[in-house]
PDB file of N, CA and C and ligand atoms in Angstrom:
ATOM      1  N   UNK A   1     126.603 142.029  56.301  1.00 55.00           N
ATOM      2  CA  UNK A   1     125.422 142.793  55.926  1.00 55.00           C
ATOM      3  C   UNK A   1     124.630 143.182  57.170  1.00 55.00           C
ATOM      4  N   UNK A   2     124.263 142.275  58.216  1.00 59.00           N
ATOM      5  CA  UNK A   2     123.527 142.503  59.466  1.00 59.00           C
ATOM      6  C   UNK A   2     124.326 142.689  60.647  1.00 59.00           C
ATOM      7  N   UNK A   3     125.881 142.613  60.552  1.00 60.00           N
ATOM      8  CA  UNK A   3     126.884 142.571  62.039  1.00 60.00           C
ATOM      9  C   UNK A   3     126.530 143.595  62.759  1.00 60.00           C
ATOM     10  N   UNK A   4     126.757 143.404  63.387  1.00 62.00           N
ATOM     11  CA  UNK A   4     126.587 144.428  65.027  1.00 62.00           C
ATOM     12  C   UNK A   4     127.430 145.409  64.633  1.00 62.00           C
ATOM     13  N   UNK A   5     127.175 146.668  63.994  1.00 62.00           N
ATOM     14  CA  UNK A   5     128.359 147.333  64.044  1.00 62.00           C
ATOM     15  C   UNK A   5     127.800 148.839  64.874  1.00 62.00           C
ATOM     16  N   UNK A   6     126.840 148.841  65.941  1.00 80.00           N
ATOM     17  CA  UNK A   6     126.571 149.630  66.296  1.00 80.00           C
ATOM     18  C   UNK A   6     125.988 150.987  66.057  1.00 80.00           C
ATOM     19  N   UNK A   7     125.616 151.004  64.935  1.00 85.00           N
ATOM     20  CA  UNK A   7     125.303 151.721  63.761  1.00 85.00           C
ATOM     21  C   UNK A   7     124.301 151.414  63.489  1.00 85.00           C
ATOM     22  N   UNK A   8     123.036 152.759  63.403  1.00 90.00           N
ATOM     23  CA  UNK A   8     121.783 152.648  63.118  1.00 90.00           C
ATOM     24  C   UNK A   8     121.892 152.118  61.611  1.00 90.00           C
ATOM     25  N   UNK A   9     120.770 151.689  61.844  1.00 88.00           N
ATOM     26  CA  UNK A   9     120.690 151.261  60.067  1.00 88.00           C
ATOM     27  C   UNK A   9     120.611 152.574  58.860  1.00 88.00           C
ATOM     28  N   UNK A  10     120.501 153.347  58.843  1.00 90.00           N
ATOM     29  CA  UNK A  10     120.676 154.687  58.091  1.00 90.00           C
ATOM     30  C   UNK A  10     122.269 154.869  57.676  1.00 90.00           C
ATOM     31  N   UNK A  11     123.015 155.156  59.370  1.00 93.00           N
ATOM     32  CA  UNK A  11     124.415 155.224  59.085  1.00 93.00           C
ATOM     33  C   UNK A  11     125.039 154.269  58.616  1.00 93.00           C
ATOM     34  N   UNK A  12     124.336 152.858  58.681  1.00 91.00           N
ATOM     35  CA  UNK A  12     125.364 152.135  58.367  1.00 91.00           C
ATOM     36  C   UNK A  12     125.251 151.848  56.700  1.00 91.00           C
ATOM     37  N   UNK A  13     123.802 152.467  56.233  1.00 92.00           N
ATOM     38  CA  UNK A  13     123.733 152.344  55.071  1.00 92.00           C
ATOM     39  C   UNK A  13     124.604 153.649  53.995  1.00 92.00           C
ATOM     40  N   UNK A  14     124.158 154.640  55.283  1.00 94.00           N
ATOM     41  CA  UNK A  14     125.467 155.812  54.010  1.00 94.00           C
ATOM     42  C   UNK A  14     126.776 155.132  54.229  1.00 94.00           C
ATOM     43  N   UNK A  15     127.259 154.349  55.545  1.00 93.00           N
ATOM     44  CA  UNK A  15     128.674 153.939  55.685  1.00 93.00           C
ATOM     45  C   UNK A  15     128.875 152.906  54.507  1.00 93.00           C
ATOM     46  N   UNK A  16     128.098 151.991  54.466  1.00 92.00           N
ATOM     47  CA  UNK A  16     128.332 151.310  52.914  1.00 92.00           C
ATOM     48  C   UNK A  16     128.729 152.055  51.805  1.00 92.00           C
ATOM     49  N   UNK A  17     127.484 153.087  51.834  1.00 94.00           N
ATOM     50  CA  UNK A  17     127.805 153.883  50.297  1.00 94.00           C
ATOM     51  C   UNK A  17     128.842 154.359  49.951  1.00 94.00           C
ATOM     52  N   UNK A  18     129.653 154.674  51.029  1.00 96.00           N
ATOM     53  CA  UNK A  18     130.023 155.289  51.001  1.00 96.00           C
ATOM     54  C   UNK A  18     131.815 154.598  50.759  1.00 96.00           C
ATOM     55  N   UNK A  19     131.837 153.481  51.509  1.00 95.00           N
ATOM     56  CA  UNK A  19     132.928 152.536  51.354  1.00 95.00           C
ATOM     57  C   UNK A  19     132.885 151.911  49.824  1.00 95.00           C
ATOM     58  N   UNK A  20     131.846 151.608  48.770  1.00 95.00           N
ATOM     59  CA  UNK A  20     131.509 150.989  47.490  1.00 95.00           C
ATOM     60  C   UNK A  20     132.460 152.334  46.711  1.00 95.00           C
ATOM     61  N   UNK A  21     132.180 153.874  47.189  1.00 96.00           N
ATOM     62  CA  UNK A  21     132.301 154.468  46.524  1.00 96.00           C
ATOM     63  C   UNK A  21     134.236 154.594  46.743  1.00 96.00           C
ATOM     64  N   UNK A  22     134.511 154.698  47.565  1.00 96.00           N
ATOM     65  CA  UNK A  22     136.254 154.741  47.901  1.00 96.00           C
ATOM     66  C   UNK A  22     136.614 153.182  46.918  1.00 96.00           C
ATOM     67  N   UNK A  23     136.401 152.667  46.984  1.00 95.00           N
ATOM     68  CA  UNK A  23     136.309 151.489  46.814  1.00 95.00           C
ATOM     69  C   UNK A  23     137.017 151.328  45.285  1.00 95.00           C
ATOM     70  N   UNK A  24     135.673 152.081  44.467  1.00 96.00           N
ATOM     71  CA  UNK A  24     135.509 152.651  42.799  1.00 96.00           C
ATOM     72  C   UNK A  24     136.739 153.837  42.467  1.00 96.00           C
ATOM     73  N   UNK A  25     137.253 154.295  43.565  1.00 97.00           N
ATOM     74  CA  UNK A  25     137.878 155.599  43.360  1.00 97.00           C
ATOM     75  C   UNK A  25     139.311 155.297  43.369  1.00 97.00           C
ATOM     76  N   UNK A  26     139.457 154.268  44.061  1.00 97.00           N
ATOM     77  CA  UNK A  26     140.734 153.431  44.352  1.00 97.00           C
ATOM     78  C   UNK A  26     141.437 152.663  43.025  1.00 97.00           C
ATOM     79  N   UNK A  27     140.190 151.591  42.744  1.00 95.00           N
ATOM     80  CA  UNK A  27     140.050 150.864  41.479  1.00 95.00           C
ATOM     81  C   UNK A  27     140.386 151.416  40.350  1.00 95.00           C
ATOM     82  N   UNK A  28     139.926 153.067  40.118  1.00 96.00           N
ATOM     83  CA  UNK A  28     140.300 153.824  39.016  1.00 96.00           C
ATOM     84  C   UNK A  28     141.674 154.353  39.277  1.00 96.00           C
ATOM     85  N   UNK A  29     142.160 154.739  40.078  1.00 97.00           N
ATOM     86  CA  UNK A  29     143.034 155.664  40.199  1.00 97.00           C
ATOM     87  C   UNK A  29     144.239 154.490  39.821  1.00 97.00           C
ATOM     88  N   UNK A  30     144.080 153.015  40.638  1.00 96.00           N
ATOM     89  CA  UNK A  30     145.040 152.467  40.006  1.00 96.00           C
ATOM     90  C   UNK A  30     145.528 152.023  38.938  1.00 96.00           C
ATOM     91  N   UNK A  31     143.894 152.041  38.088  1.00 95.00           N
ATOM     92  CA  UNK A  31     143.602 151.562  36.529  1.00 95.00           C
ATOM     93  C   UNK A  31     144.747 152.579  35.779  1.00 95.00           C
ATOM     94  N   UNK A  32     144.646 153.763  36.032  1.00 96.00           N
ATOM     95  CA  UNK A  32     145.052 155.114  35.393  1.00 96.00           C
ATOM     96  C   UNK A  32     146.629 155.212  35.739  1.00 96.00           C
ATOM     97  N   UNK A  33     147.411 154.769  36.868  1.00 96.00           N
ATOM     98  CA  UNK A  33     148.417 155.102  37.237  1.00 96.00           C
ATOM     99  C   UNK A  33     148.973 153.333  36.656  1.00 96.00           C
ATOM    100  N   UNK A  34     148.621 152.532  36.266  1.00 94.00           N
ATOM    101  CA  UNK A  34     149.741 151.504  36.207  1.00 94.00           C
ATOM    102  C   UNK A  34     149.157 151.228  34.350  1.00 94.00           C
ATOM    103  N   UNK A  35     147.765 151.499  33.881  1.00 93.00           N
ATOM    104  CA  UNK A  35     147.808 152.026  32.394  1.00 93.00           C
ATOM    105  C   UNK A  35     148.903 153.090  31.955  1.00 93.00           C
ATOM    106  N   UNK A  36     149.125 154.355  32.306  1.00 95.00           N
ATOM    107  CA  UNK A  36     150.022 155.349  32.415  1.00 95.00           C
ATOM    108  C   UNK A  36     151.977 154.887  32.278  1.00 95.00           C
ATOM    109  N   UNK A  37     151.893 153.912  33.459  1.00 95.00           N
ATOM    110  CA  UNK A  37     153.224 153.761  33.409  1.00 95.00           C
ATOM    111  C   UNK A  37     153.119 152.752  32.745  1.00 95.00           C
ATOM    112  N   UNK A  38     152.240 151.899  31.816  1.00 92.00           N
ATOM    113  CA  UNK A  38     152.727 150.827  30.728  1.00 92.00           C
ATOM    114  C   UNK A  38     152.903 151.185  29.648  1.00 92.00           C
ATOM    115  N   UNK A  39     151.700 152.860  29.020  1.00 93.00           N
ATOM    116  CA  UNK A  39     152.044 153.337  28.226  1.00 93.00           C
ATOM    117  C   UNK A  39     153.602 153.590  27.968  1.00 93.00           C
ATOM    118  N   UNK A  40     154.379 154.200  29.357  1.00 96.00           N
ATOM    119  CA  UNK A  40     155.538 154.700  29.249  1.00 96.00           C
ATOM    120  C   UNK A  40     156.386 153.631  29.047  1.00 96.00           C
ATOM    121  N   UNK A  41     156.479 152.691  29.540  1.00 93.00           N
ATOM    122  CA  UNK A  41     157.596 151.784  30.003  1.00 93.00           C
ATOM    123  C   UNK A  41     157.299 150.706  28.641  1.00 93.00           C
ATOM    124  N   UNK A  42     155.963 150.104  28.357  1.00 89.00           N
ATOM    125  CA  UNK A  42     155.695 148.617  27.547  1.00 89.00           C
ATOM    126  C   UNK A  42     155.999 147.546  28.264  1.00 89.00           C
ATOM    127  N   UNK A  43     155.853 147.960  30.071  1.00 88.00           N
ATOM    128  CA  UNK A  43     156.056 146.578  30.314  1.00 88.00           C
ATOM    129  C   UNK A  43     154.707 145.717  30.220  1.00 88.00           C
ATOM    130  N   UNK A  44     154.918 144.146  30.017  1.00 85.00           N
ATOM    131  CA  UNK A  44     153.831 143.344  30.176  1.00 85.00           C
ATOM    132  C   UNK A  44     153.209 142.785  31.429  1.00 85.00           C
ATOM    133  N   UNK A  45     154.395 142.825  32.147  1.00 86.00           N
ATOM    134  CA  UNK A  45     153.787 142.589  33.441  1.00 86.00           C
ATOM    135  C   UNK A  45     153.046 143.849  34.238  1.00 86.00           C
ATOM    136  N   UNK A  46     152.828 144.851  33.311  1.00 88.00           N
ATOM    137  CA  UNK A  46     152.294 145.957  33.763  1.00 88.00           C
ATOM    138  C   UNK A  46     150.987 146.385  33.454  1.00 88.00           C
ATOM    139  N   UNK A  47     150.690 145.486  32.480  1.00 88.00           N
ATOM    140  CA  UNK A  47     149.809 145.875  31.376  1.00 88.00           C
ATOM    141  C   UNK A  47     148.566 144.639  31.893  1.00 88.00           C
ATOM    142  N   UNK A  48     149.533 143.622  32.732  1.00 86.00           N
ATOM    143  CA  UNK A  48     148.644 142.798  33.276  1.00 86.00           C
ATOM    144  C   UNK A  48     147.677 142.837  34.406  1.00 86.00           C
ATOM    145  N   UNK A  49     148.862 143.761  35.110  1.00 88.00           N
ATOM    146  CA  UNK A  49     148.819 144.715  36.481  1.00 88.00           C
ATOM    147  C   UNK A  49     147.587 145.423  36.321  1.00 88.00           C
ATOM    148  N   UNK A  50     147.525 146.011  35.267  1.00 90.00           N
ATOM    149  CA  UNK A  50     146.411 147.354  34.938  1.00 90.00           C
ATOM    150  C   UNK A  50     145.210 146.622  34.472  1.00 90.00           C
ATOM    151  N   UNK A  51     145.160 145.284  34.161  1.00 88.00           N
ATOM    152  CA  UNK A  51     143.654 144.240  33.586  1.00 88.00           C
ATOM    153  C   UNK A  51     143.448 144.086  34.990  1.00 88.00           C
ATOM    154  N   UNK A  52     144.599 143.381  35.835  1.00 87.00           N
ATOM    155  CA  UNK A  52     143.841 142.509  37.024  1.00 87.00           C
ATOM    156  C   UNK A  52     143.240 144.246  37.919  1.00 87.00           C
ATOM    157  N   UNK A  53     143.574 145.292  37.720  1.00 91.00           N
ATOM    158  CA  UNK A  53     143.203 146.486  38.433  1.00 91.00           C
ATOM    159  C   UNK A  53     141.822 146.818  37.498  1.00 91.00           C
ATOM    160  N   UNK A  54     141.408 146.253  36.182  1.00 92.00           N
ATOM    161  CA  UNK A  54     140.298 147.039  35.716  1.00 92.00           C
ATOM    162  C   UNK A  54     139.537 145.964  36.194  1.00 92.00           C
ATOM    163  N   UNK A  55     139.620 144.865  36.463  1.00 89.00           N
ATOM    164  CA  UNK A  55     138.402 143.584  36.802  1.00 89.00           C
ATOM    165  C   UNK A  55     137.918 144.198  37.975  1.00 89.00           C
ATOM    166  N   UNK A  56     139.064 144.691  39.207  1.00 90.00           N
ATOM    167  CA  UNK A  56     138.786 144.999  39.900  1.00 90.00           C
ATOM    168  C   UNK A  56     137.712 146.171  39.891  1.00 90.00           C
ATOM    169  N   UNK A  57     137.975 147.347  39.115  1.00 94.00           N
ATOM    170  CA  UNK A  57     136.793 148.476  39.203  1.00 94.00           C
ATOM    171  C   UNK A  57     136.062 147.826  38.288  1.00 94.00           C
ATOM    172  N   UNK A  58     135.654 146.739  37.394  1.00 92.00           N
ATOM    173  CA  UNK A  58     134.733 146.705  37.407  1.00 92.00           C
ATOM    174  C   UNK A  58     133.701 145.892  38.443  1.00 92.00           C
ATOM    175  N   UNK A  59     134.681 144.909  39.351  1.00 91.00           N
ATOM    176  CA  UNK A  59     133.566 144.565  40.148  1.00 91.00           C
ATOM    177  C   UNK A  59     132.977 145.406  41.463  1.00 91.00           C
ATOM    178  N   UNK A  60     134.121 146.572  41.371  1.00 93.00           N
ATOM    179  CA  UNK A  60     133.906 148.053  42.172  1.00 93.00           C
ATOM    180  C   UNK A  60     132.304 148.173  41.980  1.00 93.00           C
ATOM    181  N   UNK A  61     132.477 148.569  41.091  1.00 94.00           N
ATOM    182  CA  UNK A  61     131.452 149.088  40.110  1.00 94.00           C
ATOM    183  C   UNK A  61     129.673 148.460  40.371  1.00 94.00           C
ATOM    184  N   UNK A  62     130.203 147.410  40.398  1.00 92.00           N
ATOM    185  CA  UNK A  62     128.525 146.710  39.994  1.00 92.00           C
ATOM    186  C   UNK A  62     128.253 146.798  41.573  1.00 92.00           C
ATOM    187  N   UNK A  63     129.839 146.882  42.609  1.00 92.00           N
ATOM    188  CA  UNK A  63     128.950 146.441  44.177  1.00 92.00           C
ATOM    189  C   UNK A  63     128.232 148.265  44.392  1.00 92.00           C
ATOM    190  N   UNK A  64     129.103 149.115  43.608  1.00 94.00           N
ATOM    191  CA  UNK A  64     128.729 150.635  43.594  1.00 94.00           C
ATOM    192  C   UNK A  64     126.966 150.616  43.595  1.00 94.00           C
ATOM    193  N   UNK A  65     126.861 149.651  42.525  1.00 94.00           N
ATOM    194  CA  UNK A  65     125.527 150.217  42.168  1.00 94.00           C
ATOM    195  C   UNK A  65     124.259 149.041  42.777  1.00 94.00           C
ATOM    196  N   UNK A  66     124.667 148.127  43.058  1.00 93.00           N
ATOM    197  CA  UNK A  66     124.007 147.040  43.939  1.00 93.00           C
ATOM    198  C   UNK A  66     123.475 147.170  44.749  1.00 93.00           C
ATOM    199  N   UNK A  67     124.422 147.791  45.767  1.00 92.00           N
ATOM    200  CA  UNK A  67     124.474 148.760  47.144  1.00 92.00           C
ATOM    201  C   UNK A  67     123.366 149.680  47.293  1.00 92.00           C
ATOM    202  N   UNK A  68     122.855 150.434  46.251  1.00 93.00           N
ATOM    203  CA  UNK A  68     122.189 151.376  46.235  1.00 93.00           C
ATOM    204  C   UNK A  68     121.247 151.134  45.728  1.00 93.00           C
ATOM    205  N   UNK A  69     121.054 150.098  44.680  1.00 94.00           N
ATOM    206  CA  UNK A  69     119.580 149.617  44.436  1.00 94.00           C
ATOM    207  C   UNK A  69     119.227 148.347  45.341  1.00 94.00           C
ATOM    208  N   UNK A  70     119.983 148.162  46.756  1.00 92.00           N
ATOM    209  CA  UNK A  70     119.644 147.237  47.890  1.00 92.00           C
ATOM    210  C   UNK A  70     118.520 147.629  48.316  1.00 92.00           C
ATOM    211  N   UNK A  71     119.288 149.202  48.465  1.00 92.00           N
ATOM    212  CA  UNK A  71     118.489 150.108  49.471  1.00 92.00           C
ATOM    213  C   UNK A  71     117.860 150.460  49.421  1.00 92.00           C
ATOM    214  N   UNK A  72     117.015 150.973  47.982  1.00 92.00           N
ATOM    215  CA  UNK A  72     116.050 151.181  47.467  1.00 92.00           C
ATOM    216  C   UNK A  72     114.883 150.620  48.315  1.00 92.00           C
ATOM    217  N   UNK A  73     113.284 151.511  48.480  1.00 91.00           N
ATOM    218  CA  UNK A  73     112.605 151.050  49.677  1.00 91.00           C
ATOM    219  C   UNK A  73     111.631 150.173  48.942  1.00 91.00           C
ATOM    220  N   UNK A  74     110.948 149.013  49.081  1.00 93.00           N
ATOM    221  CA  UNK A  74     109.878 148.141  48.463  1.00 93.00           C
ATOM    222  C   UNK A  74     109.423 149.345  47.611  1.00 93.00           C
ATOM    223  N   UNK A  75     109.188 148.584  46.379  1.00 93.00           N
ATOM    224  CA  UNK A  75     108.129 148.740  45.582  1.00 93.00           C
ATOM    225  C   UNK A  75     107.161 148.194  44.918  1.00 93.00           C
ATOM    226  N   UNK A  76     105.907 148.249  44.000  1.00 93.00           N
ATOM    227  CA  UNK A  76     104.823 147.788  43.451  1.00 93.00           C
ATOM    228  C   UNK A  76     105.801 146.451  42.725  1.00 93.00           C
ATOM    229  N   UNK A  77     107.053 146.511  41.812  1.00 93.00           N
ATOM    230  CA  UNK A  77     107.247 145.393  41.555  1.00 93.00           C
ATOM    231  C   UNK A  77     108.236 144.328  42.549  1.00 93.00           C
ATOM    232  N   UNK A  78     108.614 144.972  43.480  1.00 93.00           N
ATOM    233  CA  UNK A  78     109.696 144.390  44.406  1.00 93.00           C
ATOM    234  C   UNK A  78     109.175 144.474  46.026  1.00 93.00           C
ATOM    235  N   UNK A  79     107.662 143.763  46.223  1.00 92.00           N
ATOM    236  CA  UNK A  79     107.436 144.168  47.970  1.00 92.00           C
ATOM    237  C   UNK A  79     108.393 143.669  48.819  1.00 92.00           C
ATOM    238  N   UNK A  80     108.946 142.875  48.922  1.00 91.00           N
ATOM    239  CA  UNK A  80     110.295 142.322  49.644  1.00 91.00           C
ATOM    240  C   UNK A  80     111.340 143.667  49.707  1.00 91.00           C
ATOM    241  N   UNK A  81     111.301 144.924  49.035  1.00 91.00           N
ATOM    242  CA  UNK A  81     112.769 145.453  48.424  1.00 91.00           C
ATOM    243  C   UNK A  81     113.523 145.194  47.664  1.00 91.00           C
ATOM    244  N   UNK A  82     114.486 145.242  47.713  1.00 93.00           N
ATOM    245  CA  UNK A  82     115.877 145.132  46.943  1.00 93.00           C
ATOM    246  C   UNK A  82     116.778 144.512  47.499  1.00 93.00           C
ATOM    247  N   UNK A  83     116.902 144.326  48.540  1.00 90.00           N
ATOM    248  CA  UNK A  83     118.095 143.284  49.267  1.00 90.00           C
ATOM    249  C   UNK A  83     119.108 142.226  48.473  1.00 90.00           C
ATOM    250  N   UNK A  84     118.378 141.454  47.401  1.00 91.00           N
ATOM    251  CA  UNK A  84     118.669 140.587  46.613  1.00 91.00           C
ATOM    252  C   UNK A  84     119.699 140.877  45.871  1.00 91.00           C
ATOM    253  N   UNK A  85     119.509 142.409  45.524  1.00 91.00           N
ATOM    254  CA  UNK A  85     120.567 142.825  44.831  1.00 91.00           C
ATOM    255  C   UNK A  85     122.400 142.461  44.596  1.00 91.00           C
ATOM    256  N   UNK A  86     122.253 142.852  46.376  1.00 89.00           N
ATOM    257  CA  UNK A  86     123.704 141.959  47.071  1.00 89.00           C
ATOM    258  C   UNK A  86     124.252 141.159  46.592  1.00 89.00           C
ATOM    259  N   UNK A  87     123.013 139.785  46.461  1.00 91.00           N
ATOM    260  CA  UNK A  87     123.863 138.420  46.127  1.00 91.00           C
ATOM    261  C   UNK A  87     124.020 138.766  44.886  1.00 91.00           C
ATOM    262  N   UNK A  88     123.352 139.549  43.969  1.00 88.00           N
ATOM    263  CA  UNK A  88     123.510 139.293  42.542  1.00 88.00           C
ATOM    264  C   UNK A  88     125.033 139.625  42.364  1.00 88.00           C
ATOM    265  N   UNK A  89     125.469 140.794  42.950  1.00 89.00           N
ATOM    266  CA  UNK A  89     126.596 141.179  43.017  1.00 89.00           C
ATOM    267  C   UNK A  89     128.391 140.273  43.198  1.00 89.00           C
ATOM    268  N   UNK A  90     127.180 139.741  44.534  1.00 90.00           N
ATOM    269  CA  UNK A  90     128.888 138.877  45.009  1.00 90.00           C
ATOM    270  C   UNK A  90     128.414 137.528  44.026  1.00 90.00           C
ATOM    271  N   UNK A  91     127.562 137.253  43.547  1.00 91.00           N
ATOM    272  CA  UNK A  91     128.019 136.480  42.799  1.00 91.00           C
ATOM    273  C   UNK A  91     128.280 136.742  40.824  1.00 91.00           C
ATOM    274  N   UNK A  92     128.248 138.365  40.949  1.00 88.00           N
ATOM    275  CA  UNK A  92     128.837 138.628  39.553  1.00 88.00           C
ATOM    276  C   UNK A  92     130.483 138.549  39.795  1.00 88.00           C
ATOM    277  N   UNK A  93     130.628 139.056  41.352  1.00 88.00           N
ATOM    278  CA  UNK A  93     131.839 138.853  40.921  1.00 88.00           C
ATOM    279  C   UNK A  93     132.847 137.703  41.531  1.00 88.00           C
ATOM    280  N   UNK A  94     131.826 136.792  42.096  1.00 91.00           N
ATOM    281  CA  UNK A  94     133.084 134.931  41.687  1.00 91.00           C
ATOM    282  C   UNK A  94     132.949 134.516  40.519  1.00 91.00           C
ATOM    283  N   UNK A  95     132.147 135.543  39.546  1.00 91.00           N
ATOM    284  CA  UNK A  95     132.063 134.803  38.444  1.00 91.00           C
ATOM    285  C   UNK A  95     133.809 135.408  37.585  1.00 91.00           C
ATOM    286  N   UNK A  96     133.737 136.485  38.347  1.00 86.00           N
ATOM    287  CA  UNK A  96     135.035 137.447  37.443  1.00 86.00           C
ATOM    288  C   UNK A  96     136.161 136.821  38.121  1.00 86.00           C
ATOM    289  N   UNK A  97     136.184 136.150  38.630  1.00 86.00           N
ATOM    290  CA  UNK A  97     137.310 135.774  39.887  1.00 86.00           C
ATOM    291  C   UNK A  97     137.600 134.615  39.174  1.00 86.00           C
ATOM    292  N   UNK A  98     136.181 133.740  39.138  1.00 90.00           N
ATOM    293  CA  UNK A  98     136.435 132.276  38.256  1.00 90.00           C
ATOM    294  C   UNK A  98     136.978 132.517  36.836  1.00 90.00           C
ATOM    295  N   UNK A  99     136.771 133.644  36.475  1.00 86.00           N
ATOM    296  CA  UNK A  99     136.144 133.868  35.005  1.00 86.00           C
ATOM    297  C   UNK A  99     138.022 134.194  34.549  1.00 86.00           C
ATOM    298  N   UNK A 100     138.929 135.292  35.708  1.00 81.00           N
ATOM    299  CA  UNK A 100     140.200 135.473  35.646  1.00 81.00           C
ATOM    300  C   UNK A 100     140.942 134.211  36.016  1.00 81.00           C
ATOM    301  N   UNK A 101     140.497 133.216  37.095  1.00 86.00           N
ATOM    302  CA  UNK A 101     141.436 132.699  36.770  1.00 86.00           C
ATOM    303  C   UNK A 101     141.315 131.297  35.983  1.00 86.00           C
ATOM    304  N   UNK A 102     140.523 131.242  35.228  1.00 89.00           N
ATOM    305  CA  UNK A 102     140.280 130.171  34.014  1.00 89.00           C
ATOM    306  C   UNK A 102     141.302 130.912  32.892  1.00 89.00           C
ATOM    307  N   UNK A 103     141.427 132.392  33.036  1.00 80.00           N
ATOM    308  CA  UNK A 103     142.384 132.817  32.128  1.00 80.00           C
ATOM    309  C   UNK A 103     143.910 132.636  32.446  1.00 80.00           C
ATOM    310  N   UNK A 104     143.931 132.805  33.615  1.00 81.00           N
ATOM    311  CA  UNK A 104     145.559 132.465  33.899  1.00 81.00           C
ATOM    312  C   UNK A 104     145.817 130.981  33.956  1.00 81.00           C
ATOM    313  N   UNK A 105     144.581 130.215  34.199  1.00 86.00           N
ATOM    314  CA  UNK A 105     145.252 128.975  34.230  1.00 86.00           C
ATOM    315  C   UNK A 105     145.583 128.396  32.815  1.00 86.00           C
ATOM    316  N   UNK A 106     144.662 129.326  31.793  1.00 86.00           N
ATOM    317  CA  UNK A 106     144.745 128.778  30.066  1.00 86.00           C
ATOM    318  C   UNK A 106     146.142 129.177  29.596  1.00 86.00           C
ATOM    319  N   UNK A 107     146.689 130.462  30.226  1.00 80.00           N
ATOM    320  CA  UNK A 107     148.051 131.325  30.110  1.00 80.00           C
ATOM    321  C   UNK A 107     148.555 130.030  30.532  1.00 80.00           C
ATOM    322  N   UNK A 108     149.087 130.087  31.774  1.00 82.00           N
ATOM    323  CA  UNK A 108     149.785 128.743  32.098  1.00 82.00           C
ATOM    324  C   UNK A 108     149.866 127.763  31.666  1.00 82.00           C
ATOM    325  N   UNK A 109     148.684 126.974  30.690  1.00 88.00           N
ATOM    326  CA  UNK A 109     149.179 125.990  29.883  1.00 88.00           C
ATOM    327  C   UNK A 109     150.029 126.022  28.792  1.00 88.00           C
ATOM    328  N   UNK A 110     149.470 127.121  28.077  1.00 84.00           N
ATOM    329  CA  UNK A 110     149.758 127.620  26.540  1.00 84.00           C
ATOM    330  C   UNK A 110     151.506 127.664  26.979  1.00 84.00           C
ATOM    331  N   UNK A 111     151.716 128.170  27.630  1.00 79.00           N
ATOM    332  CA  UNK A 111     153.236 128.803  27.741  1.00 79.00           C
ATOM    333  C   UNK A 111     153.890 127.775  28.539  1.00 79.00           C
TER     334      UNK A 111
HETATM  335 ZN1   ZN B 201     111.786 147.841  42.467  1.00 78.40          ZN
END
């Protein structure tokens, strides 16, 4: 969040935005191309492929919009800013991380 990356704080804030957003674009495109070929095929290991790819855009997603209400400048209810936002984020998504693999480990028993 603060590394030296030589980069005024402006650029480095569109450079975020801008990485959240490739990020989301990636997440979908794979959602769509391995949904697509499960439609075609019925494989299951494909279909699994395309869940562990939608967790992913969705945790795309929330850093999409995190990111941008970080940046958001203080306001009347937030004088600190928005910064906070961040953690809410990375920790929505160890929750999806914990949250997937409490599911594979329940798969793994059952079977
Ligand atoms: Zn606010």
């Amino acid at each position: 969040m603060h590394a030296p990356t030589g980069l005024d704080p402006k650029a480095a804030a569109a450079l975020t935005r801008r990485i959240t957003l490739l990020s989301v674009a990636t997440a979908g495109v794979l959602v769509v191309i391995k949904g697509g070929v499960w439609l075609i095929s019925g494989s299951v290991a494909l279909l699994a492929s395309a869940a562990d790819s939608g967790l992913d855009l969705i945790a795309s997603l929330v850093t999409f919009y995190a990111v941008r209400y970080a940046q958001a400048p203080p306001d009347a209810e937030h004088r600190f800013g928005h910064g906070k936002a961040e953690a809410f984020a990375s920790l929505t998504q160890a929750g999806l991380v914990f949250a997937s693999a409490a599911l594979i480990g329940q798969e793994a028993i059952v079977h």
